[in-house]
Amino acid sequence: MMKTFGFILVVSVLITFGESRDLEDCSQEQARLRAQVHLLETRVKQQQIKIARLLHEKEIQFLDEGEENSVIDLGSKRQYADCSEIFNNGYKRSGFYKIKPLQSPVEFSVYCDMSDGGGWTVIQRRTDGSENFNRGWNDYENGFGNFVQKNGEYWLGNKNLHLLTKQCHSANLNGVYHRGPYTAETDNGVVWYTWHGWWYSLKSVVMKIRPNDFIPNII
């Protein structure tokens, strides 16, 4: 019985030693596989970055090589109020873009001059006399001219010009006469923001003009 027990004990020890070695090999294999997975994930991320960079370069190349007579498509759902917003969002090429001022019901085309600091919204251009500017009120109100060619002559239109300037006004001396502090749905009073803010309607204003070369006759 003692010999038999000793034999069983030796066999048991050998089996245990073998299982331990198998577990060690398995752990090493798992570590190797995890390292490979990490390496593959790193390479995938690098490729994704490279693809994104190539797509961006392709977009810039498309904008640079686009037809002169076409409106530049920014390819996004964002709407820009004027050319300054387009410039500050990274688009540095001069050309026609679609803008939508804050209170405008629709988009319209305008030429954005990205030189001289960038962000210029061109409201009028005369270059070669190709456009007749001797027009009536309706044409000037709605705008007219060549809105597709780089050097085309045009007038943007009083309505569009009003929408562009209204979104950045700091004073409105032709507002509703509220006589002092007021409340309303909009800041529609006779206001001068940098002086009394939006919610104080000035009680008295006078606007005057005279020639720059005026010399008073004191005799």
CSV table of C-alpha atoms in Angstrom, one decimal:
chain,number,residue,atom,x,y,z
A,1,MET,CA,0.0,0.0,0.0
A,2,MET,CA,2.9,2.4,0.8
A,3,LYS,CA,4.5,1.9,-2.6
A,4,THR,CA,1.2,2.3,-4.4
A,5,PHE,CA,0.6,5.6,-2.5
A,6,GLY,CA,4.1,6.8,-3.3
A,7,PHE,CA,3.5,6.2,-7.1
A,8,ILE,CA,0.2,8.1,-7.0
A,9,LEU,CA,1.9,11.0,-5.2
A,10,VAL,CA,4.6,11.2,-7.8
A,11,VAL,CA,2.2,11.1,-10.7
A,12,SER,CA,0.0,13.8,-9.0
A,13,VAL,CA,3.0,16.1,-8.6
A,14,LEU,CA,4.0,15.6,-12.3
A,15,ILE,CA,0.5,16.4,-13.4
A,16,THR,CA,0.3,19.6,-11.2
A,17,PHE,CA,3.7,20.7,-12.6
A,18,GLY,CA,2.5,20.2,-16.1
A,19,GLU,CA,-0.7,22.2,-15.6
A,20,SER,CA,1.3,25.1,-14.0
A,21,ARG,CA,3.5,25.2,-17.1
A,22,ASP,CA,0.5,25.2,-19.4
A,23,LEU,CA,-1.0,28.1,-17.5
A,24,GLU,CA,2.3,30.0,-17.7
A,25,ASP,CA,2.4,29.4,-21.5
A,26,CYS,CA,-1.2,30.5,-21.8
A,27,SER,CA,-0.5,33.8,-19.9
A,28,GLN,CA,2.5,34.5,-22.0
A,29,GLU,CA,0.4,33.9,-25.2
A,30,GLN,CA,-2.4,36.3,-23.8
A,31,ALA,CA,0.2,39.0,-23.1
A,32,ARG,CA,1.6,38.6,-26.6
A,33,LEU,CA,-1.8,38.8,-28.2
A,34,ARG,CA,-2.7,41.9,-26.1
A,35,ALA,CA,0.5,43.5,-27.3
A,36,GLN,CA,-0.4,42.8,-30.9
A,37,VAL,CA,-3.9,44.2,-30.5
A,38,HIS,CA,-2.5,47.4,-28.9
A,39,LEU,CA,-0.1,47.7,-31.9
A,40,LEU,CA,-2.9,47.2,-34.4
A,41,GLU,CA,-5.1,49.7,-32.6
A,42,THR,CA,-2.3,52.3,-32.7
A,43,ARG,CA,-1.7,51.7,-36.4
A,44,VAL,CA,-5.5,52.0,-37.1
A,45,LYS,CA,-5.5,55.4,-35.3
A,46,GLN,CA,-2.5,56.6,-37.3
A,47,GLN,CA,-4.2,55.6,-40.5
A,48,GLN,CA,-7.4,57.4,-39.5
A,49,ILE,CA,-5.4,60.5,-38.8
A,50,LYS,CA,-3.7,60.2,-42.1
A,51,ILE,CA,-7.0,59.7,-44.0
A,52,ALA,CA,-8.5,62.8,-42.2
A,53,ARG,CA,-5.5,64.9,-43.2
A,54,LEU,CA,-5.7,63.7,-46.8
A,55,LEU,CA,-9.4,64.5,-47.0
A,56,HIS,CA,-8.8,68.0,-45.6
A,57,GLU,CA,-6.0,68.6,-48.1
A,58,LYS,CA,-8.3,67.4,-50.9
A,59,GLU,CA,-11.0,69.8,-49.8
A,60,ILE,CA,-8.5,72.7,-49.7
A,61,GLN,CA,-7.2,71.7,-53.2
A,62,PHE,CA,-10.8,71.6,-54.5
A,63,LEU,CA,-11.4,75.1,-53.1
A,64,ASP,CA,-8.1,76.4,-54.6
A,65,GLU,CA,-8.8,74.8,-58.0
A,66,GLY,CA,-12.5,75.4,-58.2
A,67,GLU,CA,-14.0,77.3,-61.1
A,68,GLU,CA,-13.8,81.1,-60.7
A,69,ASN,CA,-17.5,81.5,-61.6
A,70,SER,CA,-18.9,79.1,-59.0
A,71,VAL,CA,-20.1,79.7,-55.5
A,72,ILE,CA,-17.7,78.0,-53.0
A,73,ASP,CA,-19.6,75.1,-51.3
A,74,LEU,CA,-18.4,74.8,-47.7
A,75,GLY,CA,-20.0,71.4,-47.4
A,76,SER,CA,-21.5,72.0,-44.0
A,77,LYS,CA,-24.9,72.6,-42.5
A,78,ARG,CA,-23.6,75.6,-40.6
A,79,GLN,CA,-24.9,79.0,-41.8
A,80,TYR,CA,-22.6,82.0,-41.8
A,81,ALA,CA,-23.9,85.6,-41.0
A,82,ASP,CA,-21.2,87.3,-43.0
A,83,CYS,CA,-17.7,86.8,-44.6
A,84,SER,CA,-15.9,87.5,-41.3
A,85,GLU,CA,-17.4,84.3,-39.8
A,86,ILE,CA,-16.4,82.3,-42.9
A,87,PHE,CA,-12.8,83.7,-42.6
A,88,ASN,CA,-12.6,82.9,-38.9
A,89,ASN,CA,-13.7,79.4,-39.5
A,90,GLY,CA,-10.6,78.7,-41.6
A,91,TYR,CA,-11.7,79.5,-45.2
A,92,LYS,CA,-9.1,81.9,-46.5
A,93,ARG,CA,-9.9,81.9,-50.3
A,94,SER,CA,-11.6,85.0,-51.8
A,95,GLY,CA,-14.7,84.1,-53.8
A,96,PHE,CA,-18.5,83.9,-53.8
A,97,TYR,CA,-20.0,82.3,-50.7
A,98,LYS,CA,-23.5,81.8,-49.4
A,99,ILE,CA,-24.3,83.8,-46.2
A,100,LYS,CA,-27.4,84.2,-44.1
A,101,PRO,CA,-27.5,87.3,-41.8
A,102,LEU,CA,-29.2,86.7,-38.4
A,103,GLN,CA,-32.6,88.1,-39.4
A,104,SER,CA,-32.5,87.1,-43.1
A,105,PRO,CA,-35.2,84.6,-44.2
A,106,VAL,CA,-33.0,83.1,-46.9
A,107,GLU,CA,-29.3,82.7,-47.9
A,108,PHE,CA,-27.8,84.9,-50.7
A,109,SER,CA,-24.5,85.0,-52.6
A,110,VAL,CA,-21.9,87.6,-51.8
A,111,TYR,CA,-18.3,88.0,-52.7
A,112,CYS,CA,-15.9,87.6,-49.7
A,113,ASP,CA,-12.6,89.3,-50.0
A,114,MET,CA,-10.1,87.4,-47.8
A,115,SER,CA,-7.2,89.8,-48.5
A,116,ASP,CA,-6.1,92.8,-46.3
A,117,GLY,CA,-6.8,90.9,-43.1
A,118,GLY,CA,-9.7,88.9,-44.5
A,119,GLY,CA,-13.4,88.7,-43.7
A,120,TRP,CA,-14.5,91.6,-46.0
A,121,THR,CA,-18.1,91.3,-47.3
A,122,VAL,CA,-18.2,93.1,-50.7
A,123,ILE,CA,-21.4,95.1,-51.0
A,124,GLN,CA,-20.5,97.0,-54.2
A,125,ARG,CA,-17.9,96.7,-57.0
A,126,ARG,CA,-17.2,98.7,-60.1
A,127,THR,CA,-14.4,97.4,-62.3
A,128,ASP,CA,-15.0,97.8,-66.1
A,129,GLY,CA,-18.3,99.6,-66.6
A,130,SER,CA,-20.0,96.4,-67.8
A,131,GLU,CA,-23.0,97.0,-65.5
A,132,ASN,CA,-25.5,99.9,-65.6
A,133,PHE,CA,-25.7,101.6,-62.2
A,134,ASN,CA,-28.1,104.3,-63.4
A,135,ARG,CA,-31.1,102.5,-62.1
A,136,GLY,CA,-34.3,103.0,-60.2
A,137,TRP,CA,-35.2,102.4,-56.5
A,138,ASN,CA,-36.4,98.9,-56.9
A,139,ASP,CA,-33.2,97.7,-58.4
A,140,TYR,CA,-31.1,99.3,-55.7
A,141,GLU,CA,-33.5,97.9,-53.0
A,142,ASN,CA,-33.2,94.3,-54.2
A,143,GLY,CA,-29.7,94.4,-55.7
A,144,PHE,CA,-28.4,93.8,-59.2
A,145,GLY,CA,-25.4,92.9,-61.3
A,146,ASN,CA,-23.0,90.0,-61.9
A,147,PHE,CA,-22.9,87.7,-58.8
A,148,VAL,CA,-20.9,84.9,-60.4
A,149,GLN,CA,-17.7,86.3,-61.9
A,150,LYS,CA,-14.7,87.2,-59.7
A,151,ASN,CA,-14.5,90.8,-61.0
A,152,GLY,CA,-18.2,91.2,-61.9
A,153,GLU,CA,-19.9,94.5,-61.1
A,154,TYR,CA,-22.8,94.5,-58.7
A,155,TRP,CA,-24.7,96.2,-55.9
A,156,LEU,CA,-25.7,93.8,-53.1
A,157,GLY,CA,-29.0,95.5,-52.5
A,158,ASN,CA,-30.4,97.8,-49.8
A,159,LYS,CA,-32.4,95.0,-48.2
A,160,ASN,CA,-29.3,92.7,-47.8
A,161,LEU,CA,-27.2,95.6,-46.7
A,162,HIS,CA,-29.7,96.5,-44.0
A,163,LEU,CA,-29.7,92.9,-42.8
A,164,LEU,CA,-25.9,92.9,-42.6
A,165,THR,CA,-25.6,96.1,-40.7
A,166,LYS,CA,-28.6,95.5,-38.4
A,167,GLN,CA,-27.0,92.4,-36.9
A,168,CYS,CA,-24.1,94.5,-35.6
A,169,HIS,CA,-25.7,97.8,-34.7
A,170,SER,CA,-24.8,99.6,-31.5
A,171,ALA,CA,-27.2,102.5,-31.8
A,172,ASN,CA,-30.7,103.1,-33.2
A,173,LEU,CA,-31.8,106.7,-33.1
A,174,ASN,CA,-34.9,106.1,-35.1
A,175,GLY,CA,-36.4,103.5,-32.8
A,176,VAL,CA,-39.6,103.7,-30.8
A,177,TYR,CA,-39.9,106.7,-28.5
A,178,HIS,CA,-40.2,105.2,-25.0
A,179,ARG,CA,-38.9,108.2,-23.0
A,180,GLY,CA,-36.3,106.6,-20.7
A,181,PRO,CA,-36.1,103.1,-19.3
A,182,TYR,CA,-38.4,100.6,-21.0
A,183,THR,CA,-39.2,96.9,-21.5
A,184,ALA,CA,-40.1,95.3,-24.8
A,185,GLU,CA,-39.7,92.1,-26.8
A,186,THR,CA,-36.7,93.6,-28.6
A,187,ASP,CA,-34.4,96.5,-28.0
A,188,ASN,CA,-36.5,98.8,-30.3
A,189,GLY,CA,-36.1,102.1,-28.4
A,190,VAL,CA,-34.1,105.2,-29.3
A,191,VAL,CA,-30.9,103.5,-28.0
A,192,TRP,CA,-27.2,104.2,-27.9
A,193,TYR,CA,-25.8,101.0,-26.4
A,194,THR,CA,-22.3,102.2,-25.5
A,195,TRP,CA,-23.8,105.2,-23.7
A,196,HIS,CA,-27.0,104.0,-21.8
A,197,GLY,CA,-27.3,100.3,-22.9
A,198,TRP,CA,-30.2,98.6,-24.8
A,199,TRP,CA,-33.0,99.3,-22.4
A,200,TYR,CA,-32.9,103.0,-22.0
A,201,SER,CA,-34.6,105.1,-24.7
A,202,LEU,CA,-33.0,108.5,-25.2
A,203,LYS,CA,-35.4,111.4,-24.6
A,204,SER,CA,-33.9,113.7,-27.1
A,205,VAL,CA,-31.6,113.2,-30.1
A,206,VAL,CA,-30.7,115.5,-33.0
A,207,MET,CA,-28.6,114.5,-36.1
A,208,LYS,CA,-27.0,117.2,-38.2
A,209,ILE,CA,-24.7,117.4,-41.2
A,210,ARG,CA,-22.7,120.0,-43.0
A,211,PRO,CA,-19.9,120.0,-45.5
A,212,ASN,CA,-16.4,119.0,-44.4
A,213,ASP,CA,-14.9,122.1,-46.0
A,214,PHE,CA,-17.3,124.4,-44.2
A,215,ILE,CA,-15.6,127.5,-42.8
A,216,PRO,CA,-17.8,129.6,-40.5
A,217,ASN,CA,-18.1,133.3,-41.4
A,218,ILE,CA,-17.6,135.0,-38.1
A,219,ILE,CA,-18.0,138.5,-39.6
